[in-house]
Amino acid sequence: MSQDRFTPKGIVPTDEQLAIQLGRHKRVVVQANAGAAKTTTLALRMGQALARGADPDRILAVTYTDAAVLALKQALDRLGVAAAVRNRIKIRTFDDFCRARLQHMEGGSVHDYERPEQLKPFVLQAIERVMSNPDERHTDEFAIEGSGEAMVEGLLNSFARLKGTLQWQMEAGDQVLTPALASELGHDYLTLRVFWAYEVIRRGGHPDHPAFRAPHDATYDLATQLLDEDAFADLPAPLALGLHLVLVDEMHDTNRAMFTVLRHLLAQNPQTAFVGVGDRDQVIHAVAGAEAGFMADTFEREIGPAERLPLTASYRFGPQLAAAVSRLSHKAYESRSSIQTDVQLIAYDEPKEANRHIAKLIEQGAGLTPRSSRSDIAILLRQPHQSVALENHLLDQGVDYRTSGFEPYLVRPEVLFVRGLIACAQNSFAGIEQIDTRMRVLQAMLMFTGSFVDSEHSDPEERLKVQHEAIKSVAHTPELVGPFLDNQILRNASAAIRHRLEAALGIASVNATDVLLDRFVQALAPQSLAARVMVQASDIEQVSANIQGLIASAATYDNVASFFRAMNEREIRQQAMRGRDCVVLSSIEAAKGLEFDHAIMPGLNKGEFAIGGNTTDNHNLLYVGMTRARQRLTLLCDRRRPSQYLVEAGLI
């Protein structure tokens, strides 16, 4: 190959970047910091490969997200790689790459579903199959009431982890599924039973051509085939593509399924060079099986030794923030940015003060440049339930926002459930103006009570159709909600649930806010209620926290009727914000890979941020949140119980 050196446009590479660009080691793993121009550095390495004579058709770059694919293409453009050349380079997400290889092998396309609501009918069908299986020997493990609708989100998360980790294939193999084995694997028996029923439905009874795939299913399907020694016994190696260079961006997001594909890809292209870039402190997709070990000891053990190069200098933020995250992450962190990022810690005495501080910062435009807009401000939350009081305050102050990573609190199922109970108790169902919201309220009431609409049909799909039509009819004719509550929800609920609902309805009908605050949550027992229709402990806790937060927000109202009206008015106000330039209210996970002029992180308190203790996940989430900031980072904590992480970062 040629000895020519690639000279990029617009930048002068640092010594660290040059070492990565010009290196000749066959395998390179770059240990990078947040904001350290990882994507630009990968583009430099690709430009260098082209300068040395690599065929652009034989260069493959894989990433975790579509956003990272776009960022890498844009980096090649900025550095001066001609469009005709860069368009020939294969830059894909892991899942898109696997999907293309499977399509080549299967000889046809498989329908792709992208959204959870598209998968919901199949999950419900799987639950129905499991619950009605006459041969099931462990029915006592199925302590779930109703259709299982409240379980769907938690089950899909469990499925993602099972697939990402290949846990069953790696740890269970050909064993027979029992409650004891499920416990050993860290799952409940019902989840694993539903998982396999769902997979049978997804595969459509065809061994080589599934009926549909969801996000990351292509990676899982290809990985499981690669683990089967007989799958390609009489076929060409599926990943033998004659590649010259393989690159992985966001390598910290790699899970076992992705790593299995990567391992076979490198084995089937023995002549290829490899460069992977990641940040061990940004591993926050553990729910899908991401592990830092795939950049470290697992790589060495299963693929081979790699040269390890650093990429430490941040171009996103200034020295003060670099010093804080350096202390937090216990690694070198240099800033090469011209920005002097301001890091502020605000300690408050009462929780409601935090929301006032946040609204004031937004009003002042703190951290924004003359060219910035409010969408350059992000409020990053550890848990969705933290948004309840904050959203109410922003709505009341006229601050427009949009949510990312979670729904606005007023349309979360458990909040809709409570809104429905109060509407029935106050005989004010018509006060919910939106027909769609009324339907979602009724669906939530059925879901959390484990109840159903009477139907003559035995087929689950037909019963769902009847239920949908009944809900639609009541939503359009609010005066029918009373009979619907009595004849469908209460009558078809268990005696214990019916007792709780009647108690909660009685409390809400008193129309006294102090009675609501004192007795409603206790009567409803939301955590116990959620446990009857959900499996995941985290889902159950979020339901309870959201309901408690909602009821607590009634304290400033004279009576329950005015509180109910305020909820409806806030929903209308919130819906009117869509499409505007507004503040971003986001989970930390959803903000990963993004950056904002001003990042605000409330709730840095003991027992509130570090869920489950001082875990790697919690540590990494704080690191990711802090490193989203460009101009300003604001952290808020209770003066009496600040998080230990603030001490670690040298901020206290």
XYZ file of C-alpha atoms in Angstrom:
652
model
C 0.000 0.000 0.000
C 0.960 3.641 -0.455
C 2.863 5.543 2.234
C 0.879 8.763 1.596
C -0.347 10.708 4.609
C -3.902 11.981 4.789
C -4.052 15.746 5.373
C -7.448 16.802 6.711
C -9.150 20.095 5.987
C -10.057 22.479 8.750
C -8.166 20.912 11.675
C -4.642 20.234 12.866
C -4.684 16.799 14.549
C -3.287 16.518 18.055
C -0.459 14.143 18.900
C -3.029 11.681 20.293
C -5.076 11.872 17.102
C -1.987 11.463 14.915
C -0.988 8.329 16.824
C -4.406 6.844 16.041
C -4.434 8.086 12.443
C -0.946 6.905 11.506
C -0.678 3.742 13.630
C -0.071 0.419 11.904
C -0.969 -2.026 14.654
C -3.501 -4.544 13.347
C -5.883 -4.041 16.249
C -6.335 -0.734 18.070
C -8.694 0.112 20.926
C -8.935 3.819 21.717
C -9.805 4.725 25.313
C -11.532 8.086 24.827
C -13.065 10.730 27.056
C -16.426 12.413 26.492
C -16.187 15.355 24.104
C -12.730 14.231 22.895
C -13.625 14.208 19.172
C -13.954 10.411 18.965
C -15.886 10.523 15.705
C -13.499 13.005 14.082
C -10.561 10.802 15.065
C -12.202 7.723 13.525
C -12.730 9.748 10.348
C -9.015 10.650 10.364
C -8.166 6.943 10.561
C -10.497 6.217 7.656
C -8.954 9.033 5.619
C -5.510 7.616 6.312
C -6.586 4.143 5.166
C -7.840 5.656 1.912
C -4.557 7.549 1.451
C -2.678 4.263 1.850
C -4.755 2.708 -0.900
C -7.577 0.941 0.911
C -10.608 0.209 -1.243
C -13.513 2.324 0.112
C -15.875 -0.553 -0.730
C -13.890 -2.691 1.735
C -14.098 -0.307 4.689
C -16.842 -0.963 7.226
C -17.715 1.293 10.180
C -20.394 0.218 12.657
C -21.959 2.264 15.449
C -24.714 1.852 18.032
C -27.068 4.633 16.863
C -28.310 6.277 13.668
C -27.123 9.618 15.049
C -23.577 8.264 15.264
C -23.789 7.034 11.652
C -24.738 10.529 10.506
C -22.023 12.114 12.672
C -19.335 9.901 11.128
C -20.469 10.718 7.591
C -20.448 14.420 8.424
C -16.954 14.129 9.936
C -15.614 12.604 6.713
C -17.208 15.467 4.796
C -15.680 18.122 7.100
C -12.228 16.572 6.792
C -12.350 16.737 3.010
C -13.061 13.151 1.927
C -14.737 13.433 -1.482
C -18.440 12.551 -1.630
C -17.857 9.988 -4.385
C -15.438 8.160 -2.088
C -17.231 8.451 1.267
C -20.505 7.289 -0.271
C -18.843 3.961 -1.063
C -17.754 3.390 2.535
C -20.185 1.209 4.479
C -21.204 3.142 7.603
C -24.016 1.354 9.416
C -25.471 0.742 12.829
C -24.672 -2.733 14.116
C -28.287 -3.716 13.656
C -28.528 -2.373 10.084
C -25.349 -4.222 9.144
C -26.712 -7.466 10.613
C -30.069 -6.922 8.932
C -28.381 -6.551 5.544
C -26.348 -9.741 6.025
C -29.439 -11.678 7.101
C -31.400 -10.386 4.132
C -28.590 -11.593 1.875
C -28.729 -15.046 3.488
C -32.520 -15.282 3.811
C -33.149 -14.103 0.285
C -35.859 -11.637 1.234
C -36.784 -8.845 3.582
C -38.455 -9.248 6.958
C -40.993 -6.733 8.249
C -39.420 -4.355 10.763
C -41.309 -2.848 13.696
C -39.643 0.170 15.276
C -42.019 1.229 18.064
C -43.101 -0.580 21.241
C -46.779 -0.038 20.457
C -46.314 -2.077 17.272
C -44.911 -4.958 19.335
C -47.535 -4.757 22.071
C -50.134 -7.053 20.384
C -47.517 -9.781 19.977
C -46.427 -9.526 23.619
C -50.062 -9.705 24.758
C -50.586 -12.707 22.494
C -47.537 -14.384 24.063
C -48.878 -13.681 27.578
C -52.227 -15.175 26.589
C -50.544 -18.329 25.252
C -48.527 -18.804 28.408
C -51.407 -18.132 30.807
C -53.800 -20.451 28.943
C -51.340 -23.295 28.330
C -53.038 -26.444 29.707
C -49.692 -28.231 29.990
C -48.092 -25.613 32.231
C -46.797 -27.238 35.435
C -46.018 -24.061 37.379
C -49.166 -21.951 37.148
C -48.637 -20.814 40.730
C -45.791 -18.641 39.365
C -48.264 -16.531 37.342
C -49.586 -14.097 39.962
C -50.736 -11.513 37.396
C -54.271 -10.182 36.943
C -55.848 -8.892 33.764
C -54.533 -8.970 30.203
C -50.934 -8.201 31.181
C -51.014 -4.870 29.361
C -49.124 -3.158 32.192
C -46.317 -5.686 31.829
C -45.548 -4.988 28.190
C -42.918 -2.273 28.589
C -41.083 -4.149 31.335
C -41.183 -7.388 29.364
C -39.765 -5.725 26.253
C -36.902 -4.385 28.390
C -36.275 -7.883 29.732
C -36.356 -9.292 26.206
C -33.777 -6.699 25.126
C -31.456 -7.743 27.925
C -31.895 -11.453 27.242
C -31.080 -10.876 23.587
C -28.257 -8.408 24.144
C -26.506 -10.644 26.663
C -27.352 -13.917 24.865
C -27.876 -15.033 28.444
C -29.963 -18.091 27.672
C -27.540 -19.314 25.005
C -24.467 -18.613 27.166
C -25.760 -19.826 30.546
C -28.728 -22.149 30.065
C -28.131 -23.885 26.743
C -30.412 -26.908 26.373
C -31.698 -26.899 29.964
C -35.416 -27.183 30.655
C -36.918 -23.945 31.927
C -38.066 -24.195 35.550
C -38.734 -21.571 38.238
C -35.421 -22.534 39.869
C -33.481 -22.010 36.626
C -35.245 -18.688 36.010
C -34.235 -17.521 39.483
C -30.655 -18.630 38.857
C -30.600 -16.525 35.683
C -31.956 -13.488 37.548
C -35.398 -13.449 35.912
C -38.845 -14.473 37.042
C -40.333 -17.592 35.511
C -43.225 -15.779 33.814
C -40.871 -13.414 31.980
C -38.866 -16.271 30.482
C -41.973 -18.236 29.534
C -43.428 -15.185 27.775
C -40.067 -14.486 26.131
C -40.014 -17.879 24.430
C -43.701 -17.655 23.466
C -43.022 -14.216 21.971
C -40.030 -15.562 20.047
C -42.169 -18.368 18.587
C -44.666 -15.740 17.414
C -41.887 -13.492 16.056
C -40.363 -16.329 14.091
C -43.736 -17.185 12.567
C -43.094 -20.901 12.551
C -40.349 -20.547 9.939
C -36.809 -21.607 10.900
C -35.016 -19.276 8.474
C -37.321 -16.323 7.895
C -38.933 -14.555 10.897
C -42.351 -12.931 10.640
C -40.955 -9.645 11.963
C -38.022 -8.048 13.731
C -37.835 -5.303 16.353
C -34.816 -3.038 17.010
C -31.668 -5.099 17.702
C -33.374 -8.370 16.720
C -31.222 -8.611 13.589
C -28.063 -8.508 15.723
C -29.518 -11.154 18.030
C -30.643 -13.386 15.166
C -27.281 -13.235 13.393
C -25.354 -13.768 16.639
C -27.370 -16.858 17.554
C -26.811 -18.307 14.081
C -23.080 -17.638 14.337
C -22.998 -19.504 17.661
C -24.612 -22.530 16.001
C -21.726 -24.533 14.566
C -24.016 -26.304 12.109
C -25.827 -23.211 10.798
C -23.371 -22.546 7.962
C -21.787 -25.986 7.600
C -22.530 -26.221 3.879
C -22.640 -22.479 3.148
C -20.050 -19.742 2.592
C -18.973 -17.868 5.707
C -21.645 -15.135 6.007
C -19.246 -12.368 7.099
C -16.328 -13.092 4.766
C -16.434 -9.776 2.899
C -12.753 -9.223 2.106
C -12.611 -6.134 4.305
C -9.504 -3.935 4.601
C -10.602 -1.977 7.688
C -13.297 -2.421 10.340
C -14.093 0.421 12.749
C -16.431 0.558 15.744
C -17.660 3.856 17.179
C -19.402 3.950 20.576
C -17.628 0.696 21.437
C -18.623 1.138 25.077
C -22.209 0.303 24.022
C -21.174 -3.149 22.788
C -23.094 -6.081 24.253
C -22.533 -9.831 23.916
C -24.668 -10.161 20.771
C -22.815 -7.316 19.036
C -19.459 -8.604 20.225
C -20.261 -12.072 18.891
C -20.894 -10.595 15.448
C -17.712 -8.505 15.683
C -15.615 -11.513 16.750
C -16.804 -13.580 13.796
C -16.454 -10.608 11.443
C -12.768 -10.233 12.333
C -12.192 -13.993 12.206
C -13.755 -14.278 8.743
C -11.739 -11.295 7.455
C -8.280 -12.197 8.796
C -6.543 -9.577 6.662
C -8.551 -6.645 8.062
C -7.289 -3.992 10.454
C -9.504 -2.959 13.358
C -9.994 0.301 15.267
C -12.543 0.633 18.069
C -13.262 3.833 19.991
C -15.206 4.136 23.231
C -15.384 5.560 26.728
C -15.695 3.028 29.562
C -17.428 5.655 31.704
C -20.293 6.029 29.236
C -21.599 2.473 29.601
C -25.240 3.204 30.436
C -26.998 0.634 28.221
C -26.480 -2.152 30.753
C -30.196 -2.914 30.374
C -29.314 -4.208 26.890
C -26.169 -5.949 28.145
C -23.538 -3.302 27.359
C -20.257 -3.933 29.199
C -16.936 -2.089 29.284
C -15.226 -5.490 29.274
C -15.832 -5.856 25.549
C -13.315 -3.036 25.088
C -10.871 -4.562 27.582
C -10.190 -8.053 28.906
C -12.951 -9.778 26.922
C -11.509 -8.350 23.688
C -8.009 -9.563 24.583
C -9.251 -13.007 25.563
C -11.635 -13.709 22.679
C -10.203 -11.701 19.773
C -6.566 -11.011 20.615
C -4.136 -8.392 21.888
C -4.722 -4.792 20.862
C -2.687 -1.607 21.005
C -4.413 0.749 23.428
C -4.236 4.441 22.674
C -5.672 7.387 24.647
C -7.875 10.238 23.480
C -8.110 12.480 26.515
C -8.527 16.106 25.446
C -12.081 17.469 25.384
C -13.168 20.005 22.781
C -16.704 20.296 24.179
C -16.135 22.031 27.511
C -13.595 24.029 29.487
C -11.011 23.272 32.203
C -13.308 23.617 35.235
C -15.689 20.920 34.031
C -12.808 18.795 32.720
C -11.248 18.864 36.205
C -14.538 17.809 37.845
C -15.155 14.841 35.541
C -11.485 13.875 35.792
C -11.864 13.551 39.561
C -15.190 11.733 39.206
C -13.893 9.213 36.651
C -10.360 8.865 38.091
C -8.698 9.421 34.724
C -6.756 12.132 32.939
C -8.920 14.803 31.351
C -7.554 17.791 29.478
C -9.592 20.587 27.908
C -8.599 22.007 24.525
C -11.790 24.016 24.212
C -11.821 27.798 24.038
C -15.031 27.675 26.093
C -14.703 28.498 29.791
C -17.484 26.225 31.004
C -19.073 27.490 34.207
C -19.835 24.791 36.804
C -22.319 25.832 39.493
C -23.642 23.865 42.467
C -26.910 25.176 43.944
C -27.862 23.870 47.393
C -31.440 24.361 48.583
C -33.319 23.859 51.845
C -36.730 22.807 50.494
C -37.377 20.623 47.401
C -39.709 23.187 45.804
C -36.835 25.704 45.806
C -35.037 23.596 43.199
C -37.823 24.138 40.662
C -37.820 27.879 41.308
C -34.061 27.980 40.731
C -34.440 26.063 37.458
C -37.215 28.338 36.156
C -35.141 31.396 37.048
C -32.080 30.050 35.227
C -34.214 29.428 32.137
C -35.756 32.907 32.312
C -32.290 34.491 32.632
C -30.950 32.477 29.692
C -28.040 31.358 31.878
C -25.329 29.605 29.895
C -26.707 30.612 26.504
C -24.774 32.439 23.829
C -26.321 35.159 21.605
C -26.912 32.492 18.946
C -28.432 29.959 21.339
C -32.104 29.149 21.744
C -34.009 27.539 24.601
C -33.542 24.129 23.001
C -29.871 24.512 23.988
C -30.982 24.121 27.625
C -31.470 20.567 28.889
C -32.757 19.469 32.297
C -31.426 15.954 32.825
C -33.299 13.682 35.232
C -32.243 10.413 36.834
C -35.812 9.069 37.060
C -39.021 10.021 35.209
C -41.052 10.607 38.383
C -38.765 13.549 39.215
C -40.474 15.494 36.450
C -43.914 15.697 38.102
C -43.395 18.753 40.308
C -40.934 20.259 37.829
C -43.358 19.994 34.887
C -46.126 21.566 36.961
C -43.866 24.482 37.871
C -42.699 25.017 34.280
C -46.282 24.866 33.024
C -47.453 27.363 35.621
C -44.536 29.693 34.830
C -45.270 29.577 31.099
C -41.995 27.824 30.240
C -42.293 25.670 27.128
C -40.571 22.288 27.203
C -40.506 18.958 25.451
C -39.663 15.599 26.974
C -37.156 13.050 25.724
C -36.745 9.542 27.082
C -40.109 9.596 28.884
C -43.634 10.882 28.365
C -44.970 14.073 29.961
C -46.225 13.028 33.372
C -49.886 13.890 32.706
C -50.175 11.153 30.073
C -48.310 8.399 31.902
C -50.677 5.421 32.409
C -50.645 5.553 36.215
C -51.375 9.301 36.215
C -54.177 8.799 33.697
C -55.554 6.095 36.006
C -55.716 8.506 38.948
C -57.161 11.254 36.746
C -59.881 8.782 35.760
C -60.688 7.927 39.374
C -60.953 11.614 40.312
C -63.050 12.313 37.198
C -65.503 9.567 38.173
C -65.585 10.641 41.826
C -66.246 14.269 40.851
C -68.633 13.342 38.015
C -66.385 15.410 35.744
C -65.237 13.001 33.050
C -66.343 15.507 30.394
C -63.790 17.927 31.887
C -61.085 15.911 30.155
C -61.329 17.718 26.832
C -59.320 15.464 24.527
C -61.125 12.363 23.224
C -57.796 10.565 22.876
C -56.954 11.319 26.514
C -60.328 9.996 27.654
C -59.650 6.736 25.820
C -56.218 6.436 27.381
C -57.723 7.143 30.814
C -60.211 4.290 30.415
C -57.531 1.947 29.113
C -55.356 2.797 32.124
C -58.231 2.153 34.526
C -58.817 -1.282 33.040
C -55.107 -2.021 32.978
C -54.311 -1.162 36.601
C -57.412 -2.849 37.970
C -56.741 -6.016 36.012
C -60.298 -5.670 34.756
C -61.881 -6.126 31.325
C -64.930 -5.425 29.188
C -67.432 -8.270 28.964
C -67.476 -10.050 25.622
C -69.052 -13.172 24.135
C -65.904 -13.876 22.122
C -63.272 -16.377 23.259
C -60.624 -15.179 20.797
C -58.261 -12.659 22.498
C -58.088 -10.394 19.433
C -61.858 -10.236 19.163
C -62.165 -9.454 22.880
C -59.683 -6.604 22.448
C -61.723 -5.226 19.550
C -64.894 -5.271 21.662
C -63.047 -3.533 24.498
C -61.663 -0.889 22.160
C -65.124 -0.120 20.773
C -66.576 0.146 24.287
C -63.820 2.546 25.352
C -64.312 4.610 22.209
C -68.043 4.850 22.831
C -67.611 6.038 26.442
C -64.912 8.523 25.414
C -67.309 10.142 22.962
C -70.255 10.035 25.392
C -68.888 11.003 28.841
C -72.197 10.396 30.648
C -71.649 6.655 30.043
C -68.572 6.601 32.267
C -70.593 5.888 35.440
C -72.194 2.686 34.104
C -68.855 1.705 32.550
C -67.149 2.087 35.931
C -69.816 0.067 37.750
C -70.568 -2.644 35.188
C -67.139 -3.255 33.660
C -64.265 -1.939 35.794
C -65.582 -2.533 39.332
C -67.662 -5.623 38.639
C -64.871 -7.426 36.767
C -62.101 -6.509 39.189
C -61.102 -8.767 42.058
C -62.754 -8.137 45.442
C -59.531 -6.703 46.911
C -59.033 -4.261 44.023
C -62.704 -3.274 44.046
C -62.429 -2.448 47.748
C -59.410 -0.168 47.131
C -61.046 1.581 44.206
C -64.238 2.242 46.126
C -62.217 3.644 49.032
C -60.171 5.899 46.718
C -63.315 7.049 44.888
C -64.958 7.893 48.193
C -61.982 9.964 49.324
C -61.803 11.870 46.019
C -65.554 12.586 46.117
C -65.224 14.463 49.431
C -63.706 17.331 47.427
C -61.314 18.252 50.246
C -57.660 18.555 49.286
C -56.407 17.774 52.776
C -58.375 14.509 52.795
C -56.978 13.626 49.367
C -53.421 14.298 50.544
C -53.830 12.342 53.779
C -55.751 9.283 52.656
C -55.885 8.749 48.882
C -52.488 7.106 48.310
C -52.867 4.965 51.418
C -56.289 3.741 50.281
C -55.191 3.025 46.727
C -51.865 1.370 47.741
C -50.340 2.011 44.278
C -47.228 -0.105 44.798
C -49.292 -3.150 45.711
C -51.732 -2.350 42.904
C -48.951 -2.124 40.321
C -47.408 -5.374 41.563
C -50.585 -7.215 40.539
C -50.212 -6.238 36.889
C -46.449 -5.671 36.508
C -43.337 -7.779 36.919
C -40.392 -5.364 36.878
C -39.563 -3.901 40.304
C -38.397 -0.636 38.713
C -41.730 -0.250 36.872
C -43.661 -0.834 40.092
C -41.587 1.760 41.953
C -42.027 4.348 39.189
C -45.808 3.855 39.206
C -45.950 4.425 42.943
C -43.614 7.448 42.814
C -45.571 9.078 39.971
C -48.898 8.674 41.779
C -47.486 9.980 45.054
C -45.924 12.930 43.226
C -49.209 13.690 41.482
C -51.247 13.665 44.685
C -48.606 15.759 46.484
C -49.028 18.418 43.790
C -52.631 18.923 44.939
C -51.414 20.712 48.097
C -51.675 24.185 46.569
C -55.355 23.815 45.564
C -58.446 24.685 47.614
C -60.339 21.542 46.644
C -60.147 18.404 44.525
C -62.322 19.890 41.758
C -59.903 22.776 41.171
C -56.972 20.353 41.229
C -58.701 18.213 38.596
C -59.395 21.247 36.401
C -55.757 22.314 36.712
C -54.554 18.915 35.485
C -56.731 19.180 32.404
C -55.660 22.770 31.732
C -52.011 21.783 32.106
C -52.460 18.961 29.613
C -53.916 21.346 27.031
C -51.074 23.779 27.684
C -48.476 21.018 27.387
C -49.909 19.762 24.099
C -49.802 23.283 22.662
C -46.017 23.377 23.121
C -45.237 20.784 20.478
C -43.131 21.982 17.581
C -41.870 25.071 19.368
C -38.319 25.938 20.293
C -38.314 24.969 23.951
C -36.331 23.584 26.882
C -35.467 19.877 26.716
C -36.588 17.833 29.725
C -34.762 14.535 29.302
C -33.617 11.333 30.890
C -29.828 11.110 31.062
C -29.912 8.036 28.838
C -31.782 9.874 26.073
C -29.274 12.760 26.197
C -26.272 10.493 25.632
C -24.423 11.514 22.475
C -25.934 15.014 22.564
C -24.574 18.288 23.903
C -26.206 21.476 25.159
C -25.032 24.963 26.013
C -26.546 24.594 29.483
C -27.108 21.233 31.182
C -29.077 21.319 34.448
C -29.050 18.270 36.739
C -31.412 18.371 39.754
C -31.773 15.731 42.458
C -28.085 15.130 43.272
C -29.096 13.845 46.711
C -28.274 10.802 48.787
C -30.793 8.059 48.153
C -32.214 9.826 45.113
C -29.579 9.782 42.387
C -27.659 6.602 43.222
C -30.524 4.124 42.863
C -29.478 0.832 44.394
C -26.256 2.247 45.844
C -22.893 3.320 44.484
C -23.036 1.243 41.312
C -21.088 1.624 38.088
C -24.317 2.456 36.246
C -25.107 5.348 38.604
C -21.544 6.632 38.436
C -21.562 6.501 34.649
C -24.946 8.220 34.396
C -23.646 11.201 36.341
C -20.516 11.290 34.173
C -22.615 11.212 30.993
C -24.956 13.921 32.279
C -22.162 16.269 33.346
C -20.312 15.918 30.047
C -23.324 17.046 27.980
C -22.605 20.698 28.923
C -20.732 23.227 26.778
C -21.133 26.670 28.347
C -22.585 25.891 31.762
C -23.341 22.946 34.043
C -25.716 23.491 36.966
C -26.115 20.805 39.636
C -28.773 21.056 42.346
C -28.826 19.239 45.681
C -30.501 19.300 49.077
C -28.143 21.114 51.425
C -28.694 18.480 54.131
C -28.055 15.370 52.042
C -25.838 15.989 49.001
C -24.767 12.998 46.926
C -21.349 11.545 47.667
C -20.662 11.873 43.949
C -20.457 15.640 44.378
C -17.666 15.100 46.871
C -15.885 12.732 44.467
C -16.083 15.366 41.729
C -14.549 17.964 44.045
C -17.666 20.141 43.957
C -18.213 19.946 47.722
